[in-house]
Coordinates of C-alpha atoms in Angstrom, one line a residue:
M1 CA 16.9 6.3 -11.6
S2 CA 18.1 5.8 -15.2
Y3 CA 16.7 7.6 -18.2
V4 CA 14.9 3.8 -19.2
D5 CA 13.5 3.5 -15.3
D6 CA 12.3 6.9 -15.6
R7 CA 10.9 6.7 -19.1
L8 CA 8.9 3.6 -18.2
S9 CA 7.8 5.1 -15.1
R10 CA 6.4 8.1 -17.1
I11 CA 4.5 5.6 -19.5
H12 CA 2.7 3.6 -17.1
R13 CA 1.5 6.1 -14.6
G14 CA 0.7 4.1 -11.6
R15 CA -0.4 1.0 -13.4
I16 CA 2.4 -2.2 -14.2
I17 CA 5.5 -0.3 -13.7
I18 CA 8.7 -1.7 -14.1
R19 CA 11.5 -0.5 -11.5
Y20 CA 15.0 -0.9 -10.8
I21 CA 15.8 -2.0 -7.6
F22 CA 18.9 -3.0 -4.9
G23 CA 21.1 -5.2 -6.6
G24 CA 19.9 -4.6 -9.9
A25 CA 16.8 -6.7 -10.1
W26 CA 14.0 -6.0 -11.9
Y27 CA 10.4 -6.8 -10.8
M28 CA 6.6 -5.9 -11.6
T29 CA 4.5 -4.2 -8.9
G30 CA 1.0 -2.8 -9.2
K31 CA -1.1 0.2 -8.8
R32 CA 0.9 2.9 -6.7
F33 CA -1.6 5.3 -4.9
L34 CA -0.7 8.4 -2.6
V35 CA -3.2 9.0 -0.3
D36 CA -4.2 12.9 1.2
R37 CA -3.9 13.4 4.9
M38 CA -7.7 12.4 5.3
L39 CA -7.4 9.0 4.2
G40 CA -4.8 7.7 6.7
K41 CA -6.8 4.7 7.8
L42 CA -7.3 3.7 4.0
A43 CA -3.4 3.9 3.2
K44 CA -2.9 0.9 6.2
K45 CA -5.2 -0.9 4.6
L46 CA -4.1 -0.5 1.0
R47 CA -0.5 -1.6 2.7
M48 CA -2.0 -4.3 4.1
L49 CA -3.5 -5.4 1.0
G50 CA 0.0 -5.1 -1.0
F51 CA -0.2 -1.9 -2.6
D52 CA 2.7 1.0 -2.4
T53 CA 0.8 3.4 -0.7
L54 CA 2.5 6.6 0.5
Y55 CA 0.6 8.5 3.0
F56 CA 1.9 12.1 4.6
S57 CA 0.0 13.7 7.6
E58 CA 1.5 16.8 6.8
I59 CA 2.4 17.8 3.4
E60 CA 1.3 20.7 1.6
E61 CA -0.7 20.4 -1.8
N62 CA 1.6 21.3 -4.5
E63 CA 3.9 18.7 -2.9
L64 CA 1.5 16.1 -2.8
L65 CA 0.8 16.8 -6.6
T66 CA 4.1 17.2 -7.8
M67 CA 5.1 13.8 -6.1
A68 CA 2.0 12.2 -7.6
S69 CA 3.3 13.6 -10.7
N70 CA 6.8 12.6 -10.7
E71 CA 6.4 9.0 -9.0
G72 CA 3.3 8.2 -11.8
R73 CA 0.8 7.6 -8.3
I74 CA -2.5 7.4 -8.8
L75 CA -3.9 10.3 -5.9
L76 CA -6.6 9.3 -3.7
T77 CA -8.4 12.2 -1.8
R78 CA -11.5 13.4 -0.1
D79 CA -10.8 17.2 -1.0
K80 CA -12.7 18.1 -4.1
E81 CA -10.4 20.5 -4.7
L82 CA -7.3 19.2 -4.6
F83 CA -9.0 16.5 -6.8
E84 CA -9.6 18.8 -9.5
K85 CA -6.2 20.5 -9.5
A86 CA -5.0 17.0 -10.1
V87 CA -7.2 16.4 -13.1
K88 CA -5.9 19.6 -14.4
R89 CA -2.4 18.5 -14.1
G90 CA -3.3 15.5 -15.8
I91 CA -2.4 13.3 -12.6
E92 CA -4.6 10.3 -12.1
T93 CA -6.9 10.4 -9.5
F94 CA -9.8 9.4 -7.5
L95 CA -12.2 11.2 -5.5
I96 CA -13.2 9.5 -2.3
K97 CA -16.6 10.4 -1.5
S98 CA -17.3 8.0 1.9
D99 CA -15.6 8.9 5.2
R100 CA -15.5 5.3 6.1
W101 CA -12.7 2.9 5.7
R102 CA -14.4 0.0 4.4
S103 CA -16.5 1.9 1.6
Q104 CA -13.2 3.2 0.8
I105 CA -11.4 0.2 0.2
S106 CA -14.4 -1.3 -1.8
A107 CA -14.5 1.8 -3.8
V108 CA -10.9 1.9 -4.7
L109 CA -10.9 -1.9 -5.4
K110 CA -13.8 -1.3 -7.8
R111 CA -12.6 1.7 -9.3
F112 CA -9.4 0.4 -10.3
R113 CA -10.4 -3.2 -11.1
I114 CA -8.3 -4.9 -8.5
S115 CA -8.5 -8.3 -8.2
E116 CA -7.6 -11.3 -5.9
N117 CA -4.5 -11.6 -8.3
D118 CA -3.6 -8.2 -7.7
L119 CA -3.5 -8.5 -3.9
K120 CA -0.1 -9.7 -2.2
L121 CA -1.7 -9.8 1.6
F122 CA 0.5 -8.6 4.5
S123 CA 4.1 -7.9 2.2
R124 CA 4.1 -4.4 3.2
C125 CA 5.2 -2.7 6.3
M126 CA 1.6 -1.0 7.3
E127 CA 3.6 2.1 9.2
C128 CA 6.0 2.6 6.7
N129 CA 5.1 1.0 3.4
T130 CA 8.6 -0.7 3.2
V131 CA 8.0 -4.5 1.2
L132 CA 8.7 -6.9 4.5
K133 CA 11.3 -9.6 4.5
E134 CA 11.4 -12.8 5.8
V135 CA 13.6 -13.4 8.6
S136 CA 14.7 -16.6 11.1
K137 CA 13.5 -17.4 14.4
Q138 CA 16.4 -16.5 15.8
D139 CA 16.7 -12.7 14.4
V140 CA 13.5 -11.6 16.2
V141 CA 13.8 -13.3 19.8
L142 CA 14.6 -9.9 21.3
D143 CA 11.7 -8.3 19.5
V144 CA 8.7 -10.1 20.3
P145 CA 7.0 -11.2 23.6
E146 CA 8.3 -14.8 24.5
Y147 CA 4.5 -16.2 23.9
V148 CA 4.6 -15.3 20.5
Y149 CA 8.1 -16.4 20.1
M150 CA 7.4 -19.7 21.3
T151 CA 4.1 -20.3 19.4
H152 CA 5.3 -18.9 15.9
E153 CA 7.7 -20.2 13.3
R154 CA 7.5 -17.9 10.8
F155 CA 8.0 -13.9 11.1
L156 CA 8.7 -11.1 8.6
K157 CA 10.3 -7.8 9.3
C158 CA 10.6 -4.5 8.0
P159 CA 14.1 -3.5 6.7
M160 CA 13.5 0.3 7.3
C161 CA 11.3 0.8 10.6
G162 CA 12.2 -3.0 12.2
K163 CA 8.5 -3.8 13.0
V164 CA 8.1 -7.5 13.2
Y165 CA 4.8 -9.1 11.6
W166 CA 3.8 -12.6 12.3
A167 CA 0.5 -14.5 11.7
G168 CA -1.3 -14.0 15.1
T169 CA -5.2 -13.8 15.7
H170 CA -5.3 -10.2 14.3
V171 CA -4.5 -11.6 10.7
K172 CA -7.6 -13.9 10.8
D173 CA -9.6 -11.3 12.1
M174 CA -8.5 -8.8 8.9
I175 CA -9.1 -11.7 6.3
E176 CA -12.3 -12.4 8.0
E177 CA -12.8 -8.2 7.7
L178 CA -12.1 -8.1 4.0
R179 CA -14.3 -11.4 3.1
K180 CA -17.3 -9.5 4.6
L181 CA -16.5 -6.8 2.5
K182 CA -16.6 -9.1 -0.5
I183 CA -12.8 -9.1 -1.3
P184 CA -11.7 -12.7 -2.3
V185 CA -8.6 -13.1 -0.4
R186 CA -6.2 -16.1 0.0
R187 CA -3.7 -16.5 2.5
E188 CA -0.1 -18.0 1.2

């Protein structure tokens, strides 16, 4: 990371961040989250909405705090002591009170005033958080069930873990679930 990249990341602290990516291209990203081990389902839902969201099932508190600070990520936690430590260190953090993912996602969207325009639905791998790449149908012939291959034309693949995504009924179900939560979504 260059001095400019590092400086911009520190200035913006989890808000709009300009980052340098492969090939020298610049792009804008929205809020970046780091969730504690009690919020695994929330992490997946935030990734589904397109947010850069890190989650580790096993990580020490100090490591979590250091990562949030160094990477300018917003720490989401259900742990009051961890929340207080983060606040003392000047890390942007949000204490999640509910233990249900629907309430959690609503609270995060409300707290950070996230609108429909901030969402990039189904653009990240729900498993590893990597930005998905569109691939040709021929590229996934061995990776998807035959019926899926025959009935779908558009596929996305994670360049990191190799997971393949397509717009099956699960996508419609997720969109409907988000609409029930009063999250305005549009499919592109």
